[in-house]
Structure formats: structure tokens, C-alpha cells
PDB file of C-alpha atoms and ligand atoms in Angstrom:
ATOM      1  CA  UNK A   1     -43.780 247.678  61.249  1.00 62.00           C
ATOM      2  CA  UNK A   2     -41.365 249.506  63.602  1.00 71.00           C
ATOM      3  CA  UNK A   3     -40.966 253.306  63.299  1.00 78.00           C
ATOM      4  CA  UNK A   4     -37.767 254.365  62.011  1.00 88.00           C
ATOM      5  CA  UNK A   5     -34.927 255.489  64.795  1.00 89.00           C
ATOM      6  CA  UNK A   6     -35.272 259.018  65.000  1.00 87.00           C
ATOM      7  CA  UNK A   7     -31.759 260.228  64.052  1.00 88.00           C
ATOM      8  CA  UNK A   8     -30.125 263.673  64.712  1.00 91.00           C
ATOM      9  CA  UNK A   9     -26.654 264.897  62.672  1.00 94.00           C
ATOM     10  CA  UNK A  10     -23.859 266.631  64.793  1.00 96.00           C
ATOM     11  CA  UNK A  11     -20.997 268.339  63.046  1.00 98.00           C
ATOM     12  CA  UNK A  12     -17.989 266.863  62.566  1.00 98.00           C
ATOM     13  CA  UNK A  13     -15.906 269.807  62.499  1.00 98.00           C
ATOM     14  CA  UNK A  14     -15.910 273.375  60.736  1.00 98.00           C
ATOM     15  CA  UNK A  15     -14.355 275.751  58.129  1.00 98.00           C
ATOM     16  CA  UNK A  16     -11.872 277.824  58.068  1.00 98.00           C
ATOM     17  CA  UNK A  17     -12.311 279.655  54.816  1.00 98.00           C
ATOM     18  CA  UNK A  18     -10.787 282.621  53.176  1.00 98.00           C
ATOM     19  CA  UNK A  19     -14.830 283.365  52.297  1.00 98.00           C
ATOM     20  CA  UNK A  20     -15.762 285.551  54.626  1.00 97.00           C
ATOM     21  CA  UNK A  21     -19.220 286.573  53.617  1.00 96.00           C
ATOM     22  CA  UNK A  22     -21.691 284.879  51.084  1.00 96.00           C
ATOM     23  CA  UNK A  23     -21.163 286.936  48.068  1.00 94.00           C
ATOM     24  CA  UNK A  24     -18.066 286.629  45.609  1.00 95.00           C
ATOM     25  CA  UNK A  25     -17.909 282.937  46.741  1.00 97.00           C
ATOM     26  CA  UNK A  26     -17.411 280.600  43.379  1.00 96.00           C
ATOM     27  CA  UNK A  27     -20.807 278.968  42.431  1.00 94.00           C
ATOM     28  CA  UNK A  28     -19.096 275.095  42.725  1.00 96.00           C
ATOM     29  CA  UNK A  29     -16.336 273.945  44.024  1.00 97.00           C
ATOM     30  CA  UNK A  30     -13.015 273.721  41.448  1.00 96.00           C
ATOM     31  CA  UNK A  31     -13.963 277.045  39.826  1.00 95.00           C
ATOM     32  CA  UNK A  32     -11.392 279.028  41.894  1.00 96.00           C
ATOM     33  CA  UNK A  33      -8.347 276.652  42.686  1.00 96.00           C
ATOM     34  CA  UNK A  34      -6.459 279.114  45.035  1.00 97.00           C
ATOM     35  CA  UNK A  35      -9.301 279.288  47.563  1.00 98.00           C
ATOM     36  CA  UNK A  36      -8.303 277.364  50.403  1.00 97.00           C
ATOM     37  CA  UNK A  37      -9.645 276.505  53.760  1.00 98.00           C
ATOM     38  CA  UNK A  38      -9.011 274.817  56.477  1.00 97.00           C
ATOM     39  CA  UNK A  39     -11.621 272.005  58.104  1.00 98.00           C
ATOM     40  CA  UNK A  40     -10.775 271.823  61.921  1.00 97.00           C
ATOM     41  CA  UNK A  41     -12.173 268.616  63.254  1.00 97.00           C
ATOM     42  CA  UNK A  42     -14.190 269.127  66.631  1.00 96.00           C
ATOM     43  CA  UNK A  43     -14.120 266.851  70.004  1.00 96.00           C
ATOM     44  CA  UNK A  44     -15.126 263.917  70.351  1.00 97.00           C
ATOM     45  CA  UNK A  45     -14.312 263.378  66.316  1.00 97.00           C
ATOM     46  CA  UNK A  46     -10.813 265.101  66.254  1.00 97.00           C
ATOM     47  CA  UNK A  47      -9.055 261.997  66.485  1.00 95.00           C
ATOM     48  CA  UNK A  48      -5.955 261.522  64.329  1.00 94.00           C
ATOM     49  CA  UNK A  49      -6.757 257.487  63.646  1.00 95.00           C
ATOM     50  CA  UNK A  50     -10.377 258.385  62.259  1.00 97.00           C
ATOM     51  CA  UNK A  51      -8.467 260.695  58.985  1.00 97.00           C
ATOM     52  CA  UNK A  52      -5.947 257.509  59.128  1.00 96.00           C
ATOM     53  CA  UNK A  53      -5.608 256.374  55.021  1.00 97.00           C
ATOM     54  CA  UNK A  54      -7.196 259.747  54.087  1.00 97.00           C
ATOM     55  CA  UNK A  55      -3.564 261.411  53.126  1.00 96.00           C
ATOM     56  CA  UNK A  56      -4.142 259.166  50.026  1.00 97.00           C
ATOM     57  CA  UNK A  57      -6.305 260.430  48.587  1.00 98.00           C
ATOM     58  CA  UNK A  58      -6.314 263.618  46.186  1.00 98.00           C
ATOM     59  CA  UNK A  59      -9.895 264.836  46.936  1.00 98.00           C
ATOM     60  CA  UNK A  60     -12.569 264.517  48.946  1.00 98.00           C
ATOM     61  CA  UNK A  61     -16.274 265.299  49.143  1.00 99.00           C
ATOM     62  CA  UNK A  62     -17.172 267.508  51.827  1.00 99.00           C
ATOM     63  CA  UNK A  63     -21.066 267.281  53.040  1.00 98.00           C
ATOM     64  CA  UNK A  64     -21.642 270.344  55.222  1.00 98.00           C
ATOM     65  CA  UNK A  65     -24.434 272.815  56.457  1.00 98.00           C
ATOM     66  CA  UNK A  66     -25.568 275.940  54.322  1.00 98.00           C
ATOM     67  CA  UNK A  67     -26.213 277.789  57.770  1.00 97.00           C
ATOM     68  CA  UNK A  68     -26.395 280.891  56.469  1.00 97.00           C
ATOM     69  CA  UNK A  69     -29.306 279.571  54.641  1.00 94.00           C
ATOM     70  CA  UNK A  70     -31.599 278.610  56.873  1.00 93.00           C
ATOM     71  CA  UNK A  71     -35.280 279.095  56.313  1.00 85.00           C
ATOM     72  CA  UNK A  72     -38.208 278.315  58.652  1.00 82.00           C
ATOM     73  CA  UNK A  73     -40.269 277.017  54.861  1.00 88.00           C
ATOM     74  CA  UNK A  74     -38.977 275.881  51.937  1.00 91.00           C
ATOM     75  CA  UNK A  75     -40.057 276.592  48.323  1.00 94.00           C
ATOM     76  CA  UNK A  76     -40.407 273.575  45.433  1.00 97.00           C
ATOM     77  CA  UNK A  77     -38.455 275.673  43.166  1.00 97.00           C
ATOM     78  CA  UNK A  78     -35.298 278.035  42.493  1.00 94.00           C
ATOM     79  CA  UNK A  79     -34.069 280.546  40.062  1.00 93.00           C
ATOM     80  CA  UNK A  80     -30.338 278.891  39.914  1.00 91.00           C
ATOM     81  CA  UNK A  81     -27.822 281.527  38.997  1.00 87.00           C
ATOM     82  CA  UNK A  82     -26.938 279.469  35.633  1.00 86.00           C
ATOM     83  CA  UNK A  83     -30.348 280.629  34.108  1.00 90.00           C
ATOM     84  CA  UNK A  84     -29.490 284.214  34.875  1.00 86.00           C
ATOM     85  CA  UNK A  85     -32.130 284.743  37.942  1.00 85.00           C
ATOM     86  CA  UNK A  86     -35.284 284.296  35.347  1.00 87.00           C
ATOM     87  CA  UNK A  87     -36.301 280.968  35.203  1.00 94.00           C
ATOM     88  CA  UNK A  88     -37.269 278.438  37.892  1.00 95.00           C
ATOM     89  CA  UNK A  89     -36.400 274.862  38.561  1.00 96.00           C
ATOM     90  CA  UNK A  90     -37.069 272.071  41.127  1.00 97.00           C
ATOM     91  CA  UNK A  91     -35.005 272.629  43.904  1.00 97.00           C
ATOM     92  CA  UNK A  92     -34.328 269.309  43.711  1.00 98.00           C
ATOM     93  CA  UNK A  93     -32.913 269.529  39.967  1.00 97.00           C
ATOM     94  CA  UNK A  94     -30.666 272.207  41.997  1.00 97.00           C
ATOM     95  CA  UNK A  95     -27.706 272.572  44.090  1.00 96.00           C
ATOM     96  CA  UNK A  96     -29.267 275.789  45.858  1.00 95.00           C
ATOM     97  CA  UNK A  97     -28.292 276.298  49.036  1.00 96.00           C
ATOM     98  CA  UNK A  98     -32.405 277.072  50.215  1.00 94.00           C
ATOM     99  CA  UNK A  99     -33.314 273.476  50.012  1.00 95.00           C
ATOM    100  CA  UNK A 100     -35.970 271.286  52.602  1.00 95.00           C
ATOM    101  CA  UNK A 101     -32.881 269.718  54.185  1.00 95.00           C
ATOM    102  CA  UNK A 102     -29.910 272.700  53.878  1.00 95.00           C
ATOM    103  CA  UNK A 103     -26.779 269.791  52.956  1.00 97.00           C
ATOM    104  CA  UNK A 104     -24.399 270.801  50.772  1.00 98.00           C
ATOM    105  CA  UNK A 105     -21.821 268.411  48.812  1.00 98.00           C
ATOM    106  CA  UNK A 106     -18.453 269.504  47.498  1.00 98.00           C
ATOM    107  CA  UNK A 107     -15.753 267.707  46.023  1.00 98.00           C
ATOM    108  CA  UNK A 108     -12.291 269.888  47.050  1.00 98.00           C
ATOM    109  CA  UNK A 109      -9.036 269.228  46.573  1.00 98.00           C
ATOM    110  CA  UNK A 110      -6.950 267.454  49.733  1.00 98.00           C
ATOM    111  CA  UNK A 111      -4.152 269.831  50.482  1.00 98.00           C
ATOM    112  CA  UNK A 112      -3.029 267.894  53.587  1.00 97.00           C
ATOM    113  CA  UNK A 113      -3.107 266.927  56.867  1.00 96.00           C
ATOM    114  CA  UNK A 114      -2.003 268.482  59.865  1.00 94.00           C
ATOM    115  CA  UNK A 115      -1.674 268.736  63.726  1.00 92.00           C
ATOM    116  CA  UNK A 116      -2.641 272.233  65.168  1.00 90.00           C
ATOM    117  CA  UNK A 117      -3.189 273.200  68.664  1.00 85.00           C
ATOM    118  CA  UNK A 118      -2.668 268.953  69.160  1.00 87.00           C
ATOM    119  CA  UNK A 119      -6.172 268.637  66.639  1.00 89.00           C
ATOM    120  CA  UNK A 120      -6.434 267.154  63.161  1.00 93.00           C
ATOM    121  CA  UNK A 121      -6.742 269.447  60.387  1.00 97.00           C
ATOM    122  CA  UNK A 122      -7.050 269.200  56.544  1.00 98.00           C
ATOM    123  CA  UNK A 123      -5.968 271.754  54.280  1.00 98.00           C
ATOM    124  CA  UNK A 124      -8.537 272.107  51.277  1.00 98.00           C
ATOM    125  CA  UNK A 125      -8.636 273.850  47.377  1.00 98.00           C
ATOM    126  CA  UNK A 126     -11.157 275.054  45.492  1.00 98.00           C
ATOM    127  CA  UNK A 127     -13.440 275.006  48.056  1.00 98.00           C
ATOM    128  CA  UNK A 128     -17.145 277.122  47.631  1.00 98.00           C
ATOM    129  CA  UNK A 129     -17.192 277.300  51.409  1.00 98.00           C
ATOM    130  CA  UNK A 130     -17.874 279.985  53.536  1.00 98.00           C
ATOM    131  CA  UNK A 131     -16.596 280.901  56.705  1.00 98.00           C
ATOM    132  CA  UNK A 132     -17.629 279.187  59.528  1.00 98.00           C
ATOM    133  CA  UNK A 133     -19.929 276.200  57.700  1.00 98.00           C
ATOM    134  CA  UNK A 134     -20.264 273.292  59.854  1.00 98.00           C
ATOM    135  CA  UNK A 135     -19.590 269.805  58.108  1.00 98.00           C
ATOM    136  CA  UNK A 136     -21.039 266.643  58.794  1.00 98.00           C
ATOM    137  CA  UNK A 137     -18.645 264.488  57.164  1.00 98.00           C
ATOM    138  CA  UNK A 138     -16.012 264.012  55.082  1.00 98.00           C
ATOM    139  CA  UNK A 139     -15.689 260.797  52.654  1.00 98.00           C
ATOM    140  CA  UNK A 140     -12.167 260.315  49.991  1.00 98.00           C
ATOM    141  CA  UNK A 141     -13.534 261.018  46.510  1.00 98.00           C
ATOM    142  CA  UNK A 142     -13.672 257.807  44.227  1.00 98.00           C
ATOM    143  CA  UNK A 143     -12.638 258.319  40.314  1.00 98.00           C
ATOM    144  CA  UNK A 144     -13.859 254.583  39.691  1.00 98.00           C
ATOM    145  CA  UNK A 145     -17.499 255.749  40.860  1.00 98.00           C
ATOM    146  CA  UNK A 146     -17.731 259.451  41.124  1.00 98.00           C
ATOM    147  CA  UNK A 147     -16.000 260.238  37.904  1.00 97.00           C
ATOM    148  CA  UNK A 148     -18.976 259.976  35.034  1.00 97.00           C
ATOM    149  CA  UNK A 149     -17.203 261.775  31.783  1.00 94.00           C
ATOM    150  CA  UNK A 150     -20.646 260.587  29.799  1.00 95.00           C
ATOM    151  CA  UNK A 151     -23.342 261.877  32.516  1.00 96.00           C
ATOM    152  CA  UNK A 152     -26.129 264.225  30.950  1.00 96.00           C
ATOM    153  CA  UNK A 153     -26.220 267.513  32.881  1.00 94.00           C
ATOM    154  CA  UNK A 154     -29.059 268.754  31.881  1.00 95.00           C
ATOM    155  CA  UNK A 155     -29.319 273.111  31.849  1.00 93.00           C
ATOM    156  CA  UNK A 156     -25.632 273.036  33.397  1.00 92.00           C
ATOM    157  CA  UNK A 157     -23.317 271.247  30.842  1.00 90.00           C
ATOM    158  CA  UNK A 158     -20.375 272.657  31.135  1.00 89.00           C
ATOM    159  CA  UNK A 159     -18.317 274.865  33.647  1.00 86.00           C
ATOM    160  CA  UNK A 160     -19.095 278.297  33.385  1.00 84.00           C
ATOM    161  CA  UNK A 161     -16.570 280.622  31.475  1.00 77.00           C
ATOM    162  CA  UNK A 162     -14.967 282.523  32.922  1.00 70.00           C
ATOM    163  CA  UNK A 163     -16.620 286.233  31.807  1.00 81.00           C
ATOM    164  CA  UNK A 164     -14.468 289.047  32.504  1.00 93.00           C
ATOM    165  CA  UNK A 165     -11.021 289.992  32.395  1.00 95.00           C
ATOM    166  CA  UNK A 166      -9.160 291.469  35.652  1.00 97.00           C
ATOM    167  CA  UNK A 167      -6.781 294.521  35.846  1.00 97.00           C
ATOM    168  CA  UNK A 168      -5.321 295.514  39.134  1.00 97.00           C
ATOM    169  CA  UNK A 169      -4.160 299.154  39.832  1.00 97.00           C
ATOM    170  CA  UNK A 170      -0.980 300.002  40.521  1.00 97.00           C
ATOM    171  CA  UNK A 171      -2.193 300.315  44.255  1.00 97.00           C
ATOM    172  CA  UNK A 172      -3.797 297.051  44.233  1.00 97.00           C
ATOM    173  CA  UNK A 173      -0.985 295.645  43.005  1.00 97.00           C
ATOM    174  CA  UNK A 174       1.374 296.227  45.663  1.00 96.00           C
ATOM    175  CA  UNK A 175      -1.175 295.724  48.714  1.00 96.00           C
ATOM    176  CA  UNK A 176      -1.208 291.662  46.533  1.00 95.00           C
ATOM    177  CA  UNK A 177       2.843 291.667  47.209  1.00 95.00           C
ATOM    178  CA  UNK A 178       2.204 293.021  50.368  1.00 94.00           C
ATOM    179  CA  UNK A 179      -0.193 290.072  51.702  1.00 93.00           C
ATOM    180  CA  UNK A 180       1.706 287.667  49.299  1.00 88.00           C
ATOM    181  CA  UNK A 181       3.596 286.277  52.691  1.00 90.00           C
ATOM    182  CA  UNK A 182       1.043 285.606  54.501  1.00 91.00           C
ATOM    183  CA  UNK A 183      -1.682 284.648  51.708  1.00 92.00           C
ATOM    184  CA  UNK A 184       0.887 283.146  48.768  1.00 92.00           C
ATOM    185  CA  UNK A 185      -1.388 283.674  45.733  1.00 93.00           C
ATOM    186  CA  UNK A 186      -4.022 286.134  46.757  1.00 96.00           C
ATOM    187  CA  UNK A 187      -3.693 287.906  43.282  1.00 97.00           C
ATOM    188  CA  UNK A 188      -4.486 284.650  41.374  1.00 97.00           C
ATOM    189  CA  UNK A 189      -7.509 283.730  44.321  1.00 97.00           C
ATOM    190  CA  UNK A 190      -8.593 287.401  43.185  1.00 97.00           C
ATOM    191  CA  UNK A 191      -8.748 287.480  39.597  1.00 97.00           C
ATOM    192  CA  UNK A 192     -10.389 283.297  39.614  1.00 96.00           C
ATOM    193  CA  UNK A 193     -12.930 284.905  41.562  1.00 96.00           C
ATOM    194  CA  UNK A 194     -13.658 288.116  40.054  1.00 96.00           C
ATOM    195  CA  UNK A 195     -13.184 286.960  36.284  1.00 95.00           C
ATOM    196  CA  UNK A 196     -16.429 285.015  37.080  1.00 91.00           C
ATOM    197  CA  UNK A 197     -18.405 287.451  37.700  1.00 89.00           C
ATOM    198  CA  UNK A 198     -20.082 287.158  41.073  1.00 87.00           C
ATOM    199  CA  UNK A 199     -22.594 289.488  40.418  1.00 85.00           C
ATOM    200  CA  UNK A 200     -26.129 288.126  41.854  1.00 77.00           C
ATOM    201  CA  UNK A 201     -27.559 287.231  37.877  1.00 70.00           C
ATOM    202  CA  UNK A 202     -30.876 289.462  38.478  1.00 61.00           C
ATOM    203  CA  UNK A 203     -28.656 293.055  38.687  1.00 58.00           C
ATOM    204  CA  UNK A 204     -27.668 292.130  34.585  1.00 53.00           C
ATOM    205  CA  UNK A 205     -26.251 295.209  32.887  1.00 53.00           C
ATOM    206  CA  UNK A 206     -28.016 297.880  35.025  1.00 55.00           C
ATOM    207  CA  UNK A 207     -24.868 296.880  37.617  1.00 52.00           C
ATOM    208  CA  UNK A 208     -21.943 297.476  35.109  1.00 54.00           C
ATOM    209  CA  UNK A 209     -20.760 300.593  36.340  1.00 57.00           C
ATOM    210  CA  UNK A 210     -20.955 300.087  39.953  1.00 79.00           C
ATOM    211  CA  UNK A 211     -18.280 299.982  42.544  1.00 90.00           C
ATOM    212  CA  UNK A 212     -18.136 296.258  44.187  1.00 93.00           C
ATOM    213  CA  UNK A 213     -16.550 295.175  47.686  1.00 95.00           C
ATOM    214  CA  UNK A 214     -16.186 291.652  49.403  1.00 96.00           C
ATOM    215  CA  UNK A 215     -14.251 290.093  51.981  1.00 96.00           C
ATOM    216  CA  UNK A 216     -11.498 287.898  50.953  1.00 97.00           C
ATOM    217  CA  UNK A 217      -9.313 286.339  54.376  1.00 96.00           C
ATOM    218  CA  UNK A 218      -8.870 290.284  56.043  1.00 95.00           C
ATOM    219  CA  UNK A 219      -9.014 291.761  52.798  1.00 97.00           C
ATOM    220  CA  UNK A 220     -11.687 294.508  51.913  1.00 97.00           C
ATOM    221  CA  UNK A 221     -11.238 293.708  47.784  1.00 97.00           C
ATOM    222  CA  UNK A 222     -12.628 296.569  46.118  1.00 96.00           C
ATOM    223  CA  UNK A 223     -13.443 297.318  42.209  1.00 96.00           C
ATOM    224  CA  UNK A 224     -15.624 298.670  39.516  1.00 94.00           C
ATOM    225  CA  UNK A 225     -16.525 296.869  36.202  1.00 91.00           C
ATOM    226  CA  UNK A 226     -17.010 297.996  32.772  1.00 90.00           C
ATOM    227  CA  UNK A 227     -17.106 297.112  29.947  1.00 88.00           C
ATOM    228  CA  UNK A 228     -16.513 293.451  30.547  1.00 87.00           C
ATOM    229  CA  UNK A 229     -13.165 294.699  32.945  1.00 93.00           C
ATOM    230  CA  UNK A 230     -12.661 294.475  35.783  1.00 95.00           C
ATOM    231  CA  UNK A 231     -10.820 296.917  37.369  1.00 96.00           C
ATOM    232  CA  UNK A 232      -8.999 296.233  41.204  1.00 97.00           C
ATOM    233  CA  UNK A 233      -8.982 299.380  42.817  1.00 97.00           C
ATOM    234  CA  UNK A 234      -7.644 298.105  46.254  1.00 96.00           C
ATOM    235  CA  UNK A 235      -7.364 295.717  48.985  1.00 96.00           C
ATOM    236  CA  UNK A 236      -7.890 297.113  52.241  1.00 96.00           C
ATOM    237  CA  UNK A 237      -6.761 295.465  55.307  1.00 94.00           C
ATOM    238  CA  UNK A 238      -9.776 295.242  57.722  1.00 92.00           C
ATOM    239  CA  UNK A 239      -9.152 295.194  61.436  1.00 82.00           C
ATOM    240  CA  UNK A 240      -9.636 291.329  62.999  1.00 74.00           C
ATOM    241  CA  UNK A 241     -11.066 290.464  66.274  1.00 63.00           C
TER     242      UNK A 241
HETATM  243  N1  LIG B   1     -21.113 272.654  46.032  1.00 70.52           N
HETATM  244  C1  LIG B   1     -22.224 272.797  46.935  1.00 70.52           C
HETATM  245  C2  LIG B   1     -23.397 271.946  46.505  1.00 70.52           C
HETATM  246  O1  LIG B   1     -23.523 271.687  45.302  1.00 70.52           O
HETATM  247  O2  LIG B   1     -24.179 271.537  47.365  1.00 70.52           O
HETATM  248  C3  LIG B   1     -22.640 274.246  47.095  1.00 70.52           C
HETATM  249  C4  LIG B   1     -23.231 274.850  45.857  1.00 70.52           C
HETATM  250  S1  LIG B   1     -24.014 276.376  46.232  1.00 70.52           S
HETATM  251  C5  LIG B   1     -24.684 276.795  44.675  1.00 70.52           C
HETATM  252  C6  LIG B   1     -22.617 277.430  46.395  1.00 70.52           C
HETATM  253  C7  LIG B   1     -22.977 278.706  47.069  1.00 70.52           C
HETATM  254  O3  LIG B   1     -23.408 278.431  48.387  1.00 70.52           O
HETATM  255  C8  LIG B   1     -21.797 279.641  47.235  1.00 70.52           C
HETATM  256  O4  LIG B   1     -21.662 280.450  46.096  1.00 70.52           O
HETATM  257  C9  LIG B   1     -22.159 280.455  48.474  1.00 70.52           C
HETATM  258  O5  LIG B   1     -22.832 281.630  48.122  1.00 70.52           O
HETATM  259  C10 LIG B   1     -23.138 279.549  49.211  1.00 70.52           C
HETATM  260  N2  LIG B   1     -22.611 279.049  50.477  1.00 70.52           N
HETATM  261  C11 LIG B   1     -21.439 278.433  50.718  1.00 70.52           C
HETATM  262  N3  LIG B   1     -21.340 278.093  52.016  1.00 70.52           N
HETATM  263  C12 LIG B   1     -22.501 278.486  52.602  1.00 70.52           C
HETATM  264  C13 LIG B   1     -23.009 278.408  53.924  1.00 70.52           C
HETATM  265  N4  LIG B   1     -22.322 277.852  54.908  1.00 70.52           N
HETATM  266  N5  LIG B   1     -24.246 278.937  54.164  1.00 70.52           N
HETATM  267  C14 LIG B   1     -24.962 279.500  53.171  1.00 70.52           C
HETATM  268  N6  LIG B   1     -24.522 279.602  51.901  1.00 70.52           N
HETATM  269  C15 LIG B   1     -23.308 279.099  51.618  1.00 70.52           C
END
């Protein structure tokens, strides 16, 4: 018998995400509609006539690189999020991003298609994505097939609720209207993403009175939680390269 073909995987192109750093990023794709990225295409695959039929479709699955996951070993099993941090489970029975291979699959919503800087683009929603992940490839999303309302799903059978209720402060308010020109529904990408509570699971209760940050687009998004509230304190505008 012949050995296989060795095979190697280059990316195809690379996000653009309003996710700027791992934490506060949505545990799945969907869970937070308003947060959009951009995939830019990269030579020699940012050819209009290879996205050509794509603009019909509504979604599509993205298959990408967790690079800011990559290990030098790998472990057979996880503590996934949806178990609270405590119990393990096969990595493979996961969608961790620390995983033998580090491929990721989300299905995001299609947003468009554009030309910028004479490159292909697509506009995305609800991605998971952060900043910077390179993607392999991008494939339309097929109800007929994909789409299994009866599939068992074992541990994870439903979407997560969402936990917490959001307030914003007067002062986070109006830095929102501010930024509303240039980031049209920040306040709604901010309260999807802080009503589910993106807490690592192992901090529990000891964390409920703690003051949280994370980067959203430029935005330093600061607030406390108690009681089950969240509270926006502010959004500061951080200085960009
Ligand atoms: N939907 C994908 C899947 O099922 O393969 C990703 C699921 S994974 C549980 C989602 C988490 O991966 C996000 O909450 C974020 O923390 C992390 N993540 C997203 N992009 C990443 C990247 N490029 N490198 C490392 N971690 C990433």
C-alpha cells in the first residue's frame, strides 16, 4: 500500500472581529447576534469568482484556527464551561478550543459581500471569533443536511440562558450613543454578551462582587456584578495602533 500524501493546510484568509481578546467572547456562535466580523480573504485565494454563488446563501460554516490555543501536548479530556469547570469530558465529546488538531467550526450568519482595498470580503454575525483567527475555509451552510431538529445533544441540550440582567450607567450610556456611528448596536453587542455571563465557570460566586473589563472593537467595557446584575460602569476608548 502507498503512504498517504502528506498534506499541509494554509489559511484562506483571516478575521476581523470586534473580539479583541479571548475572554467575554460568546461560548458558540448565534449566542450574541450583534457581534460581527469581517473575514478578509488572503492572496492567492482572494479571488472574487471563488465566493461566486455564495451571496445566496444565509449562513455559512466557518472552519478556522484556535491560535491562541496552541499547545505543544494535548490532554484526552476537558472541563467544558457547560459543566461549570468541575467535571471532565473527552475532548472529543467537546468543542474546546485545546484539542490534538486546534480546528474550530462555526456556523455565522452571511452579512454580505464586499470589495475592499480591490479584495473580497464577507461580513459575518454571531460570530465566537476572535481577533485575528486564521480560517481555512469557508463552505454555505445546508438546512437540508446540517439542520437536525431531532439530534440528541447529550450534556448540552439546549442554548444556554441567558443569566444576568444588564444596567448601564448613565455614563455608559452616553459613551454607547457616542460609538453608536461608528459601531451601530454596540449597546445590544454589550448586554448579549454580558447577560451571559462570561465569567471563566471555576471563579462561581467567590467572583460576584468583582469589577470586570474586556475589549470590545476599541472599547475598554468595564462593570461589576451583583446580585445577578450587571452593572456597565463605562466604555473607555483605548488608543489604536
Ligand atoms: N464554535 C467553535 C467550535 O465549536 O469549534 C468554537 C467553540 S469554542 C468553545 C469558543 C471559544 O473559543 C470562545 O469563547 C473563545 O474563547 C475561543 N476562541 C475563539 N477564537 C479563538 C482563537 N482564534 N484562538 C483561541 N481561542 C479562540
Amino acid at each position: 500500500m502507498q503512504p498517504d500524501t502528506p498534506f499541509s493546510c494554509q489559511p484562506i484568509g483571516r478575521i476581523h472581529s470586534c473580539f479583541r481578546e479571548k475572554f467575554g467572547i460568546p461560548r458558540q456562535p448565534g449566542l450574541a447576534p450583534d457581534a460581527q466580523a469581517l473575514l478578509e480573504l488572503l492572496p492567492p485565494y482572494d479571488r472574487a469568482e471563488a465566493l461566486s454563488g455564495l451571496e445566496g446563501f444565509s449562513h455559512v460554516w466557518v472552519i478556522f484556527v484556535f491560535h491562541q490555543a496552541l499547545r505543544g501536548q494535548w490532554r484526552p479530556t476537558v472541563r467544558p464551561p457547560r459543566l461549570g469547570g468541575s467535571r471532565r469530558m473527552g475532548v472529543f465529546a467537546t468543542r474546546a478550543p485545546f484539542r490534538p488538531n486546534p480546528i474550530g467550526l462555526s456556523v455565522c450568519a452571511l452579512e454580505g459581500v464586499e470589495q475592499r482595498a480591490g479584495r473580497p470580503w464577507l461580513r459575518l454575525g454571531g460570530v465566537d471569533l476572535l481577533d485575528g483567527t486564521p480560517v481555512l475555509d469557508v463552505k454555505p451552510y445546508l438546512p437540508y443536511t446540517d439542520a437536525l431538529p431531532e439530534a440528541r445533544s447529550g450534556y448540552a441540550p439546549a442554548a444556554p440562558a441567558a443569566a444576568l440582567s444588564v444596567v448601564f450607567s448613565a455614563r455608559a450610556e452616553a459613551a454607547c450613543a457616542r460609538a453608536e456611528g461608528q459601531h451601530p448596536g454596540l449597546r445590544r453587542l454589550v448586554t448579549q454578551v454580558l447577560a451571559a455571563d462570561p465569567r471563566p465557570a471555576w471563579q462561581g460566586e467567590k467572583a460576584s462582587r468583582r469589577h470586570f473589563g474586556m475589549r470590545l472593537w476599541d472599547y475598554d467595557v468595564q462593570w461589576t456584578l451583583e446580585d445577578g446584575v450587571v452593572r456597565v460602569t463605562d466604555l473607555l476608548t483605548l488608543a489604536t495602533d
